[in-house]
Amino acid sequence: MRRSRHRPTRRAVLHFAAAGATTALTPRLLRAQGYPAKPIKLILPYAAGGGPDVLTRVFAEKMSDVLGQRVIVDNRVGAGGILAGQIAAQAPADGYTILLGSSSHVTQKLLEPKAEFDPLTSFTHITRLSTAPTLMVAAADGPFRSAADMVAAAKQAPGKFNYGSGGIGSAAHLAGAAFATFTGIDVVHVPFRGSVEIVPAILSNTVEFAFPTASTAVPQVHAGKVRALATTAPRRLPQLPDVPTLKELFGSDDLVIESWSGLWGPANLPAPVVAKLNEAALAVARMPDVIAVHDKIGSPIDTSATPAEFTAFIRSETAKYTRLVAAANIGIQR
């Protein structure tokens, strides 16, 4: 049978398909096929030496091995994470600048709408990595042995007690504000430039108590520097089984505060880059030694199933923190 003049040959079909595929791939997507071809900068909104810094450096080292290129941690501390967020949001969308995005970036945007990024629209969400509650801590050699002790003392001296945090809008700040609001105590919030400064402030009596994240606080509790009075986790921590939760002490879900972190890139990252970073991060998250170091300090691995699921999670967290900020009447105090 004679082939129809209008029906293309198999060779023609393959030719046009290849041409169409090449046309569909933008220069950015074509470059992504060889990604990564150089070191990747991971911006970290926390000070060097703290729990989040330690965990991130472990993760970055493992990701370097998986990706075959160095992942370099760049500490950019300032304005409770706003500085790091703005740098990452404004970086080229080529996958060579990524951010450890966190719940702090959600709350900072709520507290400072003029921040030059939006947690939902200014970033490509790659994967959630971990979650962590905060710990209510005081000096190990001080008089406070329970959350009830702190409440009773603060009520006897309104406005005289201070609590510290790693910055306005941080998990430590929100946990402290929620605690003060729920218990009706009048205490002063003292924000520092990073979570690493919280424990020294307690030891120097600059603040009486604080709510650092578990990754920062658990090692200090085990070292005997601070005493854990309670945790904001929904359940007691395996690392500190004798420390009660605020929920069990006061019977309110409003006192359950968990920080979380994950990998973000600038908006509109090419899909192959997102897939490569997601695959590498999940591979690291499955490593037994990585799981062990996270569990040891109370910041367990908690990955999202897909980038889309991570975006949905961030959207729900934004709604939750919007309610909390309004209830606690938290505002910018810079």
PDB file of C-alpha atoms in Angstrom, residues 14 42 147 221 288 320:
ATOM      1  CA  LEU A  14      11.568  11.157  15.688  1.00  0.00           C
ATOM      2  CA  LEU A  42      23.547  26.842  51.668  1.00  0.00           C
ATOM      3  CA  ALA A 147       7.327  25.655  85.154  1.00  0.00           C
ATOM      4  CA  VAL A 221      20.870  20.137  79.589  1.00  0.00           C
ATOM      5  CA  PRO A 288      21.450   5.973  60.015  1.00  0.00           C
ATOM      6  CA  LYS A 320      -1.528  28.574  62.466  1.00  0.00           C
TER       7      LYS A 320
END
